[in-house]
Amino acid sequence: MNESPFRELVPGEQIIYVFRKHPFVFMGTALRQLLVMMLFFVMPLLIFDLPVQSGWSEGMSPVARAAVLLVVSLVELFLWLSLFISWLEYYLDVWIVTNKRLINVDQRRLFSRSVSELPLEKIQDCTSDVRGVMRTIFRFGDIDVQTAGEEEKFTFKNIPDPEMHRSDILRVIDAHVRDRSHSP
Amino acid sequence: MDIPISVLFVPYVIGLIMYVIVSLLALYHVARYESFFAAARVVTFAFIVGTLLILIITLQSISDVPWGSTVTTPFTVSGQSQL
């Protein structure tokens, strides 16, 4: 049942690090969606009770009241579902560093997932990039992994503490290269 | 022509069915890829609890609506006005 890339390791391969995007990335989306949910939650109160209490109107008819409540309920449910899917997209989007390769699991949408990998011996350069006020304050940024020649370039976006993780990746690459040079 | 208020439940139930289908697809992703992580289980549990909470609040909010009553419209089924 479980098809996580953790289960796709070759014999002798060990997971060294698992990176996810900084929680700040998800928190921004989550706060926006929670704010909209709150607005829809108080909307029936504003529509039904305030005009009556203020004496502006005698209140809505039972049909209109029922219709508004059911619509608000559905909107709340779908906003809640949207928040869950946003979390899922955040959580399933991972970078896995093993002692043999880098695996990038890119979860773009609920039904859009790509898994790509890069053998450690092909990596030539690894750079970290932190730009912007929020990124500097919350310490997250991008890591670019460059391979030899014109091969694919991996960019890990919005990784927490990219400098430290860049050092971690370089350390794993060094260990891998040493192992390969010592192996017969 | 008299229309029962309870007819409002038809689009609501259709919406609920769509919600359940998409939710099951999302939960399938959790089960397929990340079921063994505690965080996934906690968030999935929170999602289910939140869904139940919204449904319970909805039920409480609509409990005072007279669902058995009907609304009289000035139109017949054939579209001719009764006015």
PDB file of C-alpha atoms in Angstrom:
ATOM      1  CA  MET A   1       0.000   0.000   0.000  1.00  0.00           C
ATOM      2  CA  ASN A   2       2.643   2.495   1.008  1.00  0.00           C
ATOM      3  CA  GLU A   3       4.625   3.851  -1.954  1.00  0.00           C
ATOM      4  CA  SER A   4       6.715   6.399  -0.150  1.00  0.00           C
ATOM      5  CA  PRO A   5      10.180   6.923  -1.707  1.00  0.00           C
ATOM      6  CA  PHE A   6      11.504   5.724   1.641  1.00  0.00           C
ATOM      7  CA  ARG A   7      10.524   2.268   0.455  1.00  0.00           C
ATOM      8  CA  GLU A   8      12.334   2.631  -2.867  1.00  0.00           C
ATOM      9  CA  LEU A   9      15.829   2.459  -1.473  1.00  0.00           C
ATOM     10  CA  VAL A  10      18.354   0.169  -3.116  1.00  0.00           C
ATOM     11  CA  PRO A  11      20.282  -2.393  -1.014  1.00  0.00           C
ATOM     12  CA  GLY A  12      22.915  -0.671   1.128  1.00  0.00           C
ATOM     13  CA  GLU A  13      21.254   2.726   0.777  1.00  0.00           C
ATOM     14  CA  GLN A  14      20.515   4.698   3.932  1.00  0.00           C
ATOM     15  CA  ILE A  15      18.526   7.858   4.451  1.00  0.00           C
ATOM     16  CA  ILE A  16      20.749  10.591   5.886  1.00  0.00           C
ATOM     17  CA  TYR A  17      18.431  13.626   5.787  1.00  0.00           C
ATOM     18  CA  VAL A  18      14.836  14.411   4.952  1.00  0.00           C
ATOM     19  CA  PHE A  19      14.069  18.075   4.202  1.00  0.00           C
ATOM     20  CA  ARG A  20      10.734  19.771   3.892  1.00  0.00           C
ATOM     21  CA  LYS A  21       9.895  23.354   3.035  1.00  0.00           C
ATOM     22  CA  HIS A  22       9.929  25.827   5.899  1.00  0.00           C
ATOM     23  CA  PRO A  23       6.613  25.765   7.836  1.00  0.00           C
ATOM     24  CA  PHE A  24       6.351  29.509   7.139  1.00  0.00           C
ATOM     25  CA  VAL A  25       5.459  28.641   3.527  1.00  0.00           C
ATOM     26  CA  PHE A  26       2.457  26.593   4.645  1.00  0.00           C
ATOM     27  CA  MET A  27       1.539  28.944   7.503  1.00  0.00           C
ATOM     28  CA  GLY A  28       0.945  31.829   5.082  1.00  0.00           C
ATOM     29  CA  THR A  29      -1.539  29.762   3.092  1.00  0.00           C
ATOM     30  CA  ALA A  30      -3.112  28.323   6.235  1.00  0.00           C
ATOM     31  CA  LEU A  31      -3.634  31.728   7.853  1.00  0.00           C
ATOM     32  CA  ARG A  32      -5.302  33.096   4.728  1.00  0.00           C
ATOM     33  CA  GLN A  33      -7.656  30.128   4.525  1.00  0.00           C
ATOM     34  CA  LEU A  34      -8.447  30.233   8.252  1.00  0.00           C
ATOM     35  CA  LEU A  35      -9.207  33.950   7.981  1.00  0.00           C
ATOM     36  CA  VAL A  36     -11.679  33.317   5.144  1.00  0.00           C
ATOM     37  CA  MET A  37     -13.238  30.507   7.204  1.00  0.00           C
ATOM     38  CA  MET A  38     -13.663  32.898  10.141  1.00  0.00           C
ATOM     39  CA  LEU A  39     -15.318  35.476   7.886  1.00  0.00           C
ATOM     40  CA  PHE A  40     -17.800  32.900   6.605  1.00  0.00           C
ATOM     41  CA  PHE A  41     -18.383  31.709  10.179  1.00  0.00           C
ATOM     42  CA  VAL A  42     -19.466  35.167  11.387  1.00  0.00           C
ATOM     43  CA  MET A  43     -21.342  35.968   8.159  1.00  0.00           C
ATOM     44  CA  PRO A  44     -24.672  34.392   9.260  1.00  0.00           C
ATOM     45  CA  LEU A  45     -24.509  36.441  12.462  1.00  0.00           C
ATOM     46  CA  LEU A  46     -24.016  39.638  10.448  1.00  0.00           C
ATOM     47  CA  ILE A  47     -26.821  38.737   8.050  1.00  0.00           C
ATOM     48  CA  PHE A  48     -29.395  37.413  10.542  1.00  0.00           C
ATOM     49  CA  ASP A  49     -28.923  38.949  13.941  1.00  0.00           C
ATOM     50  CA  LEU A  50     -27.333  42.380  13.569  1.00  0.00           C
ATOM     51  CA  PRO A  51     -30.048  43.889  11.296  1.00  0.00           C
ATOM     52  CA  VAL A  52     -32.765  42.594  13.659  1.00  0.00           C
ATOM     53  CA  GLN A  53     -31.027  43.826  16.807  1.00  0.00           C
ATOM     54  CA  SER A  54     -30.361  47.193  15.183  1.00  0.00           C
ATOM     55  CA  GLY A  55     -33.989  47.459  14.115  1.00  0.00           C
ATOM     56  CA  TRP A  56     -33.121  47.705  10.408  1.00  0.00           C
ATOM     57  CA  SER A  57     -35.240  44.736   9.449  1.00  0.00           C
ATOM     58  CA  GLU A  58     -37.584  42.155  10.894  1.00  0.00           C
ATOM     59  CA  GLY A  59     -35.278  39.365   9.944  1.00  0.00           C
ATOM     60  CA  MET A  60     -35.013  36.933   7.085  1.00  0.00           C
ATOM     61  CA  SER A  61     -37.653  34.475   6.018  1.00  0.00           C
ATOM     62  CA  PRO A  62     -37.064  30.869   7.173  1.00  0.00           C
ATOM     63  CA  VAL A  63     -36.297  29.830   3.589  1.00  0.00           C
ATOM     64  CA  ALA A  64     -33.645  32.478   3.064  1.00  0.00           C
ATOM     65  CA  ARG A  65     -32.184  31.740   6.494  1.00  0.00           C
ATOM     66  CA  ALA A  66     -31.987  27.998   5.778  1.00  0.00           C
ATOM     67  CA  ALA A  67     -30.475  28.597   2.334  1.00  0.00           C
ATOM     68  CA  VAL A  68     -27.777  30.917   3.709  1.00  0.00           C
ATOM     69  CA  LEU A  69     -26.903  28.485   6.518  1.00  0.00           C
ATOM     70  CA  LEU A  70     -26.558  25.539   4.138  1.00  0.00           C
ATOM     71  CA  VAL A  71     -24.459  27.538   1.662  1.00  0.00           C
ATOM     72  CA  VAL A  72     -22.191  28.779   4.461  1.00  0.00           C
ATOM     73  CA  SER A  73     -21.865  25.223   5.771  1.00  0.00           C
ATOM     74  CA  LEU A  74     -20.770  23.927   2.358  1.00  0.00           C
ATOM     75  CA  VAL A  75     -18.328  26.808   1.893  1.00  0.00           C
ATOM     76  CA  GLU A  76     -16.827  26.130   5.345  1.00  0.00           C
ATOM     77  CA  LEU A  77     -16.477  22.424   4.552  1.00  0.00           C
ATOM     78  CA  PHE A  78     -14.714  23.042   1.239  1.00  0.00           C
ATOM     79  CA  LEU A  79     -12.414  25.674   2.773  1.00  0.00           C
ATOM     80  CA  TRP A  80     -11.507  23.162   5.482  1.00  0.00           C
ATOM     81  CA  LEU A  81     -10.845  20.522   2.813  1.00  0.00           C
ATOM     82  CA  SER A  82      -8.768  23.006   0.842  1.00  0.00           C
ATOM     83  CA  LEU A  83      -6.679  23.672   3.954  1.00  0.00           C
ATOM     84  CA  PHE A  84      -6.121  19.935   4.432  1.00  0.00           C
ATOM     85  CA  ILE A  85      -5.069  19.519   0.789  1.00  0.00           C
ATOM     86  CA  SER A  86      -2.681  22.499   1.118  1.00  0.00           C
ATOM     87  CA  TRP A  87      -1.085  20.802   4.115  1.00  0.00           C
ATOM     88  CA  LEU A  88      -0.883  17.530   2.174  1.00  0.00           C
ATOM     89  CA  GLU A  89       0.881  19.247  -0.722  1.00  0.00           C
ATOM     90  CA  TYR A  90       3.296  20.849   1.737  1.00  0.00           C
ATOM     91  CA  TYR A  91       3.920  17.643   3.668  1.00  0.00           C
ATOM     92  CA  LEU A  92       4.375  15.303   0.692  1.00  0.00           C
ATOM     93  CA  ASP A  93       6.867  17.643  -0.961  1.00  0.00           C
ATOM     94  CA  VAL A  94      10.203  16.338   0.363  1.00  0.00           C
ATOM     95  CA  TRP A  95      13.884  16.110  -0.368  1.00  0.00           C
ATOM     96  CA  ILE A  96      15.589  12.939   0.702  1.00  0.00           C
ATOM     97  CA  VAL A  97      19.362  12.722   0.969  1.00  0.00           C
ATOM     98  CA  THR A  98      20.669   9.173   1.111  1.00  0.00           C
ATOM     99  CA  ASN A  99      24.245   7.914   1.103  1.00  0.00           C
ATOM    100  CA  LYS A 100      23.914   7.297  -2.664  1.00  0.00           C
ATOM    101  CA  ARG A 101      21.600   9.924  -4.161  1.00  0.00           C
ATOM    102  CA  LEU A 102      19.327  12.918  -3.781  1.00  0.00           C
ATOM    103  CA  ILE A 103      15.630  12.238  -4.241  1.00  0.00           C
ATOM    104  CA  ASN A 104      13.276  15.119  -4.950  1.00  0.00           C
ATOM    105  CA  VAL A 105       9.589  14.377  -4.431  1.00  0.00           C
ATOM    106  CA  ASP A 106       7.689  17.283  -5.929  1.00  0.00           C
ATOM    107  CA  GLN A 107       4.038  17.350  -4.889  1.00  0.00           C
ATOM    108  CA  ARG A 108       2.591  20.207  -6.935  1.00  0.00           C
ATOM    109  CA  ARG A 109      -1.112  19.388  -6.649  1.00  0.00           C
ATOM    110  CA  LEU A 110      -3.078  16.539  -5.176  1.00  0.00           C
ATOM    111  CA  PHE A 111      -2.837  14.662  -8.470  1.00  0.00           C
ATOM    112  CA  SER A 112       0.474  16.024  -9.676  1.00  0.00           C
ATOM    113  CA  ARG A 113       3.503  14.334  -8.154  1.00  0.00           C
ATOM    114  CA  SER A 114       6.920  13.824  -9.646  1.00  0.00           C
ATOM    115  CA  VAL A 115       9.877  11.971  -8.177  1.00  0.00           C
ATOM    116  CA  SER A 116      13.354  12.660  -9.556  1.00  0.00           C
ATOM    117  CA  GLU A 117      16.769  11.640  -8.329  1.00  0.00           C
ATOM    118  CA  LEU A 118      20.376  12.598  -8.702  1.00  0.00           C
ATOM    119  CA  PRO A 119      23.328  10.286  -7.946  1.00  0.00           C
ATOM    120  CA  LEU A 120      25.701  11.941  -5.472  1.00  0.00           C
ATOM    121  CA  GLU A 121      28.764  11.319  -7.673  1.00  0.00           C
ATOM    122  CA  LYS A 122      27.286  13.549 -10.399  1.00  0.00           C
ATOM    123  CA  ILE A 123      26.924  16.580  -8.144  1.00  0.00           C
ATOM    124  CA  GLN A 124      29.525  19.263  -8.797  1.00  0.00           C
ATOM    125  CA  ASP A 125      28.275  22.257  -6.899  1.00  0.00           C
ATOM    126  CA  CYS A 126      25.829  23.040  -4.141  1.00  0.00           C
ATOM    127  CA  THR A 127      24.836  26.626  -3.319  1.00  0.00           C
ATOM    128  CA  SER A 128      22.422  28.156  -0.865  1.00  0.00           C
ATOM    129  CA  ASP A 129      20.504  31.343  -1.477  1.00  0.00           C
ATOM    130  CA  VAL A 130      18.608  33.454   1.066  1.00  0.00           C
ATOM    131  CA  ARG A 131      16.927  36.560  -0.358  1.00  0.00           C
ATOM    132  CA  GLY A 132      14.331  38.838   1.108  1.00  0.00           C
ATOM    133  CA  VAL A 133      13.427  40.166   4.523  1.00  0.00           C
ATOM    134  CA  MET A 134      11.071  37.375   5.582  1.00  0.00           C
ATOM    135  CA  ARG A 135      13.462  34.685   4.419  1.00  0.00           C
ATOM    136  CA  THR A 136      16.323  36.300   6.322  1.00  0.00           C
ATOM    137  CA  ILE A 137      14.265  36.710   9.504  1.00  0.00           C
ATOM    138  CA  PHE A 138      12.816  33.194   9.410  1.00  0.00           C
ATOM    139  CA  ARG A 139      16.016  31.690   8.003  1.00  0.00           C
ATOM    140  CA  PHE A 140      14.835  29.847   4.946  1.00  0.00           C
ATOM    141  CA  GLY A 141      15.881  29.889   1.317  1.00  0.00           C
ATOM    142  CA  ASP A 142      16.784  27.835  -1.735  1.00  0.00           C
ATOM    143  CA  ILE A 143      19.484  25.265  -2.344  1.00  0.00           C
ATOM    144  CA  ASP A 144      20.748  24.759  -5.901  1.00  0.00           C
ATOM    145  CA  VAL A 145      22.454  21.517  -6.738  1.00  0.00           C
ATOM    146  CA  GLN A 146      24.390  21.621  -9.997  1.00  0.00           C
ATOM    147  CA  THR A 147      25.482  18.504 -11.828  1.00  0.00           C
ATOM    148  CA  ALA A 148      28.266  17.993 -14.335  1.00  0.00           C
ATOM    149  CA  GLY A 149      27.714  19.124 -17.903  1.00  0.00           C
ATOM    150  CA  GLU A 150      24.262  20.094 -19.058  1.00  0.00           C
ATOM    151  CA  GLU A 151      22.403  17.717 -16.853  1.00  0.00           C
ATOM    152  CA  GLU A 152      19.524  18.572 -14.651  1.00  0.00           C
ATOM    153  CA  LYS A 153      19.824  21.216 -11.973  1.00  0.00           C
ATOM    154  CA  PHE A 154      17.951  20.607  -8.744  1.00  0.00           C
ATOM    155  CA  THR A 155      16.536  23.547  -6.853  1.00  0.00           C
ATOM    156  CA  PHE A 156      15.117  22.951  -3.412  1.00  0.00           C
ATOM    157  CA  LYS A 157      12.937  25.913  -2.644  1.00  0.00           C
ATOM    158  CA  ASN A 158      12.144  27.407   0.754  1.00  0.00           C
ATOM    159  CA  ILE A 159      14.281  25.014   2.772  1.00  0.00           C
ATOM    160  CA  PRO A 160      14.811  25.980   6.429  1.00  0.00           C
ATOM    161  CA  ASP A 161      18.377  26.926   7.314  1.00  0.00           C
ATOM    162  CA  PRO A 162      19.773  26.411   3.777  1.00  0.00           C
ATOM    163  CA  GLU A 163      23.393  27.120   4.753  1.00  0.00           C
ATOM    164  CA  MET A 164      23.397  24.324   7.291  1.00  0.00           C
ATOM    165  CA  HIS A 165      21.643  21.913   4.940  1.00  0.00           C
ATOM    166  CA  ARG A 166      24.034  22.803   2.140  1.00  0.00           C
ATOM    167  CA  SER A 167      26.927  21.861   4.438  1.00  0.00           C
ATOM    168  CA  ASP A 168      25.111  18.629   5.338  1.00  0.00           C
ATOM    169  CA  ILE A 169      24.679  17.717   1.664  1.00  0.00           C
ATOM    170  CA  LEU A 170      28.322  18.500   0.881  1.00  0.00           C
ATOM    171  CA  ARG A 171      29.413  16.347   3.834  1.00  0.00           C
ATOM    172  CA  VAL A 172      27.347  13.421   2.535  1.00  0.00           C
ATOM    173  CA  ILE A 173      28.798  13.889  -0.967  1.00  0.00           C
ATOM    174  CA  ASP A 174      32.362  13.928   0.428  1.00  0.00           C
ATOM    175  CA  ALA A 175      31.703  10.736   2.387  1.00  0.00           C
ATOM    176  CA  HIS A 176      30.214   9.109  -0.712  1.00  0.00           C
ATOM    177  CA  VAL A 177      33.170  10.076  -2.889  1.00  0.00           C
ATOM    178  CA  ARG A 178      35.593   8.742  -0.230  1.00  0.00           C
ATOM    179  CA  ASP A 179      33.688   5.462  -0.048  1.00  0.00           C
ATOM    180  CA  ARG A 180      33.754   5.061  -3.829  1.00  0.00           C
ATOM    181  CA  SER A 181      37.491   5.785  -4.040  1.00  0.00           C
ATOM    182  CA  HIS A 182      38.230   3.219  -1.298  1.00  0.00           C
ATOM    183  CA  SER A 183      35.966   0.542  -2.680  1.00  0.00           C
ATOM    184  CA  PRO A 184      37.630  -1.985  -5.016  1.00  0.00           C
TER     185      PRO A 184
ATOM    186  CA  MET B   1     -47.346  26.077  -6.357  1.00  0.00           C
ATOM    187  CA  ASP B   2     -46.089  24.893  -2.961  1.00  0.00           C
ATOM    188  CA  ILE B   3     -42.458  23.867  -2.564  1.00  0.00           C
ATOM    189  CA  PRO B   4     -41.265  22.258   0.689  1.00  0.00           C
ATOM    190  CA  ILE B   5     -38.311  24.026   2.310  1.00  0.00           C
ATOM    191  CA  SER B   6     -36.600  20.665   2.685  1.00  0.00           C
ATOM    192  CA  VAL B   7     -35.882  20.748  -1.061  1.00  0.00           C
ATOM    193  CA  LEU B   8     -32.901  22.951  -0.096  1.00  0.00           C
ATOM    194  CA  PHE B   9     -31.246  19.793   1.193  1.00  0.00           C
ATOM    195  CA  VAL B  10     -30.882  18.417  -2.349  1.00  0.00           C
ATOM    196  CA  PRO B  11     -28.028  20.742  -3.457  1.00  0.00           C
ATOM    197  CA  TYR B  12     -26.558  20.485   0.045  1.00  0.00           C
ATOM    198  CA  VAL B  13     -26.427  16.691  -0.100  1.00  0.00           C
ATOM    199  CA  ILE B  14     -24.919  16.840  -3.614  1.00  0.00           C
ATOM    200  CA  GLY B  15     -22.244  19.189  -2.228  1.00  0.00           C
ATOM    201  CA  LEU B  16     -21.661  16.833   0.702  1.00  0.00           C
ATOM    202  CA  ILE B  17     -21.210  13.866  -1.642  1.00  0.00           C
ATOM    203  CA  MET B  18     -18.596  15.843  -3.619  1.00  0.00           C
ATOM    204  CA  TYR B  19     -16.902  16.776  -0.352  1.00  0.00           C
ATOM    205  CA  VAL B  20     -16.751  13.139   0.756  1.00  0.00           C
ATOM    206  CA  ILE B  21     -15.318  12.016  -2.603  1.00  0.00           C
ATOM    207  CA  VAL B  22     -12.522  14.645  -2.602  1.00  0.00           C
ATOM    208  CA  SER B  23     -11.835  13.970   1.099  1.00  0.00           C
ATOM    209  CA  LEU B  24     -11.471  10.251   0.435  1.00  0.00           C
ATOM    210  CA  LEU B  25      -9.040  10.995  -2.405  1.00  0.00           C
ATOM    211  CA  ALA B  26      -6.978  13.218  -0.079  1.00  0.00           C
ATOM    212  CA  LEU B  27      -7.028  10.570   2.658  1.00  0.00           C
ATOM    213  CA  TYR B  28      -5.982   7.999   0.071  1.00  0.00           C
ATOM    214  CA  HIS B  29      -2.881  10.121  -0.601  1.00  0.00           C
ATOM    215  CA  VAL B  30      -2.082  10.141   3.119  1.00  0.00           C
ATOM    216  CA  ALA B  31      -2.521   6.379   3.358  1.00  0.00           C
ATOM    217  CA  ARG B  32      -0.532   5.712   0.204  1.00  0.00           C
ATOM    218  CA  TYR B  33       2.483   7.913   0.789  1.00  0.00           C
ATOM    219  CA  GLU B  34       2.904   9.004   4.381  1.00  0.00           C
ATOM    220  CA  SER B  35       0.722   6.878   6.608  1.00  0.00           C
ATOM    221  CA  PHE B  36       3.572   5.862   8.874  1.00  0.00           C
ATOM    222  CA  PHE B  37       4.387   9.383  10.049  1.00  0.00           C
ATOM    223  CA  ALA B  38       2.771  10.522  13.277  1.00  0.00           C
ATOM    224  CA  ALA B  39       2.262  14.081  11.954  1.00  0.00           C
ATOM    225  CA  ALA B  40       0.170  12.763   9.051  1.00  0.00           C
ATOM    226  CA  ARG B  41      -2.036  10.830  11.462  1.00  0.00           C
ATOM    227  CA  VAL B  42      -2.489  13.812  13.784  1.00  0.00           C
ATOM    228  CA  VAL B  43      -3.404  16.193  10.949  1.00  0.00           C
ATOM    229  CA  THR B  44      -5.742  13.612   9.392  1.00  0.00           C
ATOM    230  CA  PHE B  45      -7.451  13.193  12.753  1.00  0.00           C
ATOM    231  CA  ALA B  46      -7.752  16.997  13.092  1.00  0.00           C
ATOM    232  CA  PHE B  47      -9.246  17.173   9.591  1.00  0.00           C
ATOM    233  CA  ILE B  48     -11.898  14.565  10.439  1.00  0.00           C
ATOM    234  CA  VAL B  49     -12.689  16.229  13.791  1.00  0.00           C
ATOM    235  CA  GLY B  50     -12.976  19.637  12.058  1.00  0.00           C
ATOM    236  CA  THR B  51     -15.339  18.191   9.462  1.00  0.00           C
ATOM    237  CA  LEU B  52     -17.556  16.685  12.165  1.00  0.00           C
ATOM    238  CA  LEU B  53     -17.477  19.982  14.073  1.00  0.00           C
ATOM    239  CA  ILE B  54     -18.671  21.945  11.028  1.00  0.00           C
ATOM    240  CA  LEU B  55     -21.462  19.415  10.442  1.00  0.00           C
ATOM    241  CA  ILE B  56     -22.544  19.517  14.111  1.00  0.00           C
ATOM    242  CA  ILE B  57     -22.595  23.354  14.129  1.00  0.00           C
ATOM    243  CA  THR B  58     -24.601  23.265  10.885  1.00  0.00           C
ATOM    244  CA  LEU B  59     -27.127  20.828  12.378  1.00  0.00           C
ATOM    245  CA  GLN B  60     -27.498  23.004  15.469  1.00  0.00           C
ATOM    246  CA  SER B  61     -27.908  26.154  13.361  1.00  0.00           C
ATOM    247  CA  ILE B  62     -30.621  24.712  11.131  1.00  0.00           C
ATOM    248  CA  SER B  63     -32.494  22.890  13.890  1.00  0.00           C
ATOM    249  CA  ASP B  64     -34.926  25.809  14.382  1.00  0.00           C
ATOM    250  CA  VAL B  65     -35.784  26.058  10.668  1.00  0.00           C
ATOM    251  CA  PRO B  66     -39.345  24.736  10.035  1.00  0.00           C
ATOM    252  CA  TRP B  67     -38.333  22.141   7.448  1.00  0.00           C
ATOM    253  CA  GLY B  68     -41.882  20.761   7.178  1.00  0.00           C
ATOM    254  CA  SER B  69     -43.325  24.056   5.959  1.00  0.00           C
ATOM    255  CA  THR B  70     -43.750  24.991   2.330  1.00  0.00           C
ATOM    256  CA  VAL B  71     -43.183  28.094   0.275  1.00  0.00           C
ATOM    257  CA  THR B  72     -45.829  29.240  -2.158  1.00  0.00           C
ATOM    258  CA  THR B  73     -44.491  30.590  -5.420  1.00  0.00           C
ATOM    259  CA  PRO B  74     -46.523  32.618  -7.908  1.00  0.00           C
ATOM    260  CA  PHE B  75     -45.515  30.223 -10.688  1.00  0.00           C
ATOM    261  CA  THR B  76     -46.917  26.900 -11.755  1.00  0.00           C
ATOM    262  CA  VAL B  77     -44.823  23.993 -12.958  1.00  0.00           C
ATOM    263  CA  SER B  78     -45.578  24.883 -16.583  1.00  0.00           C
ATOM    264  CA  GLY B  79     -44.207  28.383 -15.965  1.00  0.00           C
ATOM    265  CA  GLN B  80     -47.559  30.209 -16.116  1.00  0.00           C
ATOM    266  CA  SER B  81     -48.102  32.807 -13.439  1.00  0.00           C
ATOM    267  CA  GLN B  82     -50.866  32.258 -10.913  1.00  0.00           C
ATOM    268  CA  LEU B  83     -51.164  35.980 -10.223  1.00  0.00           C
TER     269      LEU B  83
END
